[in-house]
C-alpha cells in the first residue's frame, strides 16, 4: 500500500493541552485520527510522527524521500514547529532527497510575531497550508494526493 507521511516538530505533543486561543483544543492524537481517516479514504497508509529533535525529523525526511523514490509513498506533510524559522538543516534535508512536501501551520504565522514570518522550509515545499487550524492537516493530505496523481 502507498504511504503518506505526516511529521510534527517540537512542542506539538502539547497540542490541545495549552494555548487553546492559538492552537485550539484538539490533541495531537485526535489529529492523527483525522489524518488516518483521510488517508484511508484516499487509499493511503498513514505514517504519523512527532519529535522534539531536529535530527530525528531529518532522519524521517530522508526515509520518506527514499520511500517516494522507491514508489512506496507520495510525500510528506510537515509541521516543523519553531524549526520552521531556524532550521537550514531541515531545508537541506528536504531539498537533498527531493521530497514532495506540504508545509503546514495550524496558526496563521503571518498574523503573529515578525520572527514567525520567515520560513526556511517554504522555498523547498511543494505547497503551504497556513491558518486553517488542525483541519489544515486534512487539506494538506488532499493536496499532496491530488499533486501525486498522474494526469
Ligand atoms: O502554527 C503552527 O502550527 C506552528 O508551526 C506551531 C509552532 C510555532 O513555533 C510556529 O511558529 C507555528 C509551535 C508549536 C507548539 O505548539 C504548542 C501547542 C500547545 C501548547 C504549546 C505549544
Coordinates of C-alpha atoms and ligand atoms in Angstrom, one line a residue:
X1 CA 0.0 0.0 0.0
X2 CA 1.2 3.5 -0.8
X3 CA 2.1 5.7 2.2
X4 CA 1.7 9.3 3.2
X5 CA 3.8 10.7 6.0
X6 CA 2.7 13.4 8.5
X7 CA 5.6 14.7 10.7
X8 CA 5.3 17.2 13.5
X9 CA 8.1 19.2 15.1
X10 CA 8.9 20.4 18.6
X11 CA 6.2 21.0 21.3
X12 CA 3.4 19.8 19.0
X13 CA 2.9 17.0 21.5
X14 CA 1.4 19.7 23.7
X15 CA -1.4 20.4 21.3
X16 CA -4.8 20.7 22.9
X17 CA -3.4 21.0 26.4
X18 CA -2.2 24.6 26.4
X19 CA -2.6 27.8 24.4
X20 CA -6.1 26.9 23.1
X21 CA -6.6 30.5 21.9
X22 CA -3.8 30.0 19.4
X23 CA -3.8 26.2 18.6
X24 CA -7.3 25.1 19.6
X25 CA -8.3 22.2 21.8
X26 CA -7.7 19.2 19.6
X27 CA -4.9 16.9 20.8
X28 CA -2.2 15.5 18.5
X29 CA -3.7 12.1 18.9
X30 CA -7.0 13.5 17.6
X31 CA -5.1 15.0 14.7
X32 CA -3.5 11.6 14.0
X33 CA -7.0 10.0 13.9
X34 CA -8.3 12.7 11.5
X35 CA -5.3 12.2 9.2
X36 CA -5.7 8.4 9.3
X37 CA -9.4 8.7 8.3
X38 CA -8.5 11.0 5.4
X39 CA -5.5 8.9 4.3
X40 CA -7.7 5.7 4.3
X41 CA -10.4 7.4 2.4
X42 CA -7.8 8.1 -0.3
X43 CA -6.5 4.6 -0.2
X44 CA -3.2 5.6 1.5
X45 CA -1.5 4.2 4.6
X46 CA -0.7 6.9 7.2
X47 CA 2.7 7.1 8.9
X48 CA 2.5 9.7 11.6
X49 CA 5.2 11.1 13.9
X50 CA 6.2 13.9 16.3
X51 CA 9.6 14.7 17.6
X52 CA 11.2 17.4 19.6
X53 CA 14.5 16.7 18.0
X54 CA 15.7 18.2 14.8
X55 CA 18.0 15.2 13.8
X56 CA 15.0 12.8 14.2
X57 CA 12.9 14.9 11.8
X58 CA 15.8 14.9 9.3
X59 CA 16.1 11.1 9.5
X60 CA 12.4 10.8 8.9
X61 CA 12.6 13.2 5.9
X62 CA 15.4 11.2 4.4
X63 CA 13.5 7.9 4.9
X64 CA 10.3 9.5 3.3
X65 CA 12.4 10.7 0.4
X66 CA 13.7 7.2 -0.2
X67 CA 10.2 5.7 0.0
X68 CA 8.9 8.2 -2.6
X69 CA 11.9 7.3 -4.9
X70 CA 11.0 3.6 -4.5
X71 CA 7.4 4.3 -5.4
X72 CA 6.1 3.4 -1.9
X73 CA 4.9 6.8 -0.8
X74 CA 3.5 10.1 -2.2
X75 CA 5.3 12.5 0.1
X76 CA 5.0 14.2 3.4
X77 CA 3.1 16.8 5.3
X78 CA 5.4 18.6 7.8
X79 CA 4.5 21.0 10.6
X80 CA 8.1 21.9 11.5
X81 CA 7.0 23.9 14.6
X82 CA 9.6 26.5 15.6
X83 CA 12.3 24.8 13.4
X84 CA 10.4 26.4 10.5
X85 CA 12.1 29.7 11.5
X86 CA 15.5 28.4 12.4
X87 CA 16.5 25.2 10.5
X88 CA 18.7 25.3 7.5
X89 CA 19.2 21.6 8.2
X90 CA 15.6 20.8 7.6
X91 CA 15.7 22.9 4.4
X92 CA 18.8 21.0 3.2
X93 CA 17.2 17.6 4.0
X94 CA 14.0 18.2 2.1
X95 CA 15.9 19.6 -0.9
X96 CA 18.6 16.9 -0.7
X97 CA 16.1 14.0 -1.0
X98 CA 13.7 15.9 -3.3
X99 CA 10.8 15.0 -1.0
X100 CA 7.3 16.3 -2.2
X101 CA 6.3 18.1 1.0
X102 CA 3.5 20.3 2.2
X103 CA 4.5 22.7 4.9
X104 CA 1.7 23.1 7.4
X105 CA 1.0 25.6 10.2
X106 CA -2.1 25.4 12.4
X107 CA -2.0 29.2 13.1
X108 CA -1.6 32.0 10.6
X109 CA 2.0 32.7 11.2
X110 CA 1.8 35.9 9.2
X111 CA -0.6 37.4 11.7
X112 CA 1.8 36.7 14.5
X113 CA 5.2 37.9 15.7
X114 CA 7.6 39.0 12.9
X115 CA 10.1 36.2 13.8
X116 CA 7.4 33.7 12.6
X117 CA 7.1 35.4 9.2
X118 CA 10.2 33.8 7.7
X119 CA 10.4 30.0 6.9
X120 CA 13.4 28.0 5.8
X121 CA 11.1 25.3 4.7
X122 CA 8.8 27.2 2.3
X123 CA 11.4 27.5 -0.5
X124 CA 11.7 23.7 -0.7
X125 CA 8.0 22.9 -0.1
X126 CA 5.6 21.9 -2.9
X127 CA 2.8 23.7 -1.1
X128 CA 1.9 25.5 2.1
X129 CA -1.2 25.3 4.3
X130 CA -1.4 28.1 6.9
X131 CA -4.0 29.2 9.4
X132 CA -6.8 26.7 9.0
X133 CA -6.4 25.2 12.4
X134 CA -6.0 21.4 12.6
X135 CA -8.3 21.0 9.6
X136 CA -5.2 22.1 7.6
X137 CA -3.8 18.6 8.0
X138 CA -6.7 17.1 6.1
X139 CA -6.3 19.8 3.4
X140 CA -2.6 19.1 3.1
X141 CA -3.1 15.3 2.7
X142 CA -5.7 16.0 0.0
X143 CA -3.4 18.5 -1.8
X144 CA -0.5 16.1 -1.7
X145 CA -2.7 13.2 -3.0
X146 CA -4.0 15.4 -5.8
X147 CA -0.5 16.6 -6.8
X148 CA 0.8 13.0 -6.9
X149 CA -2.0 11.7 -9.1
X150 CA -0.7 11.0 -12.7
X151 CA -2.7 13.1 -15.2
Ligands
LIG1 O1 1.1 27.3 13.8 C1 1.8 26.3 13.8 O2 1.5 25.2 13.5 C2 3.3 26.5 14.2 O3 4.1 25.7 13.4 C3 3.4 26.0 15.7 C4 4.7 26.2 16.3 C5 5.2 27.6 16.1 O4 6.5 27.8 16.6 C6 5.2 28.1 14.7 O5 5.6 29.4 14.6 C7 3.8 27.9 14.1 C8 4.7 25.9 17.8 C9 4.2 24.6 18.2 C10 4.0 24.5 19.7 O6 2.7 24.0 19.9 C11 2.1 24.2 21.1 C12 0.8 23.7 21.3 C13 0.2 23.9 22.5 C14 0.9 24.5 23.6 C15 2.2 25.0 23.4 C16 2.8 24.8 22.2

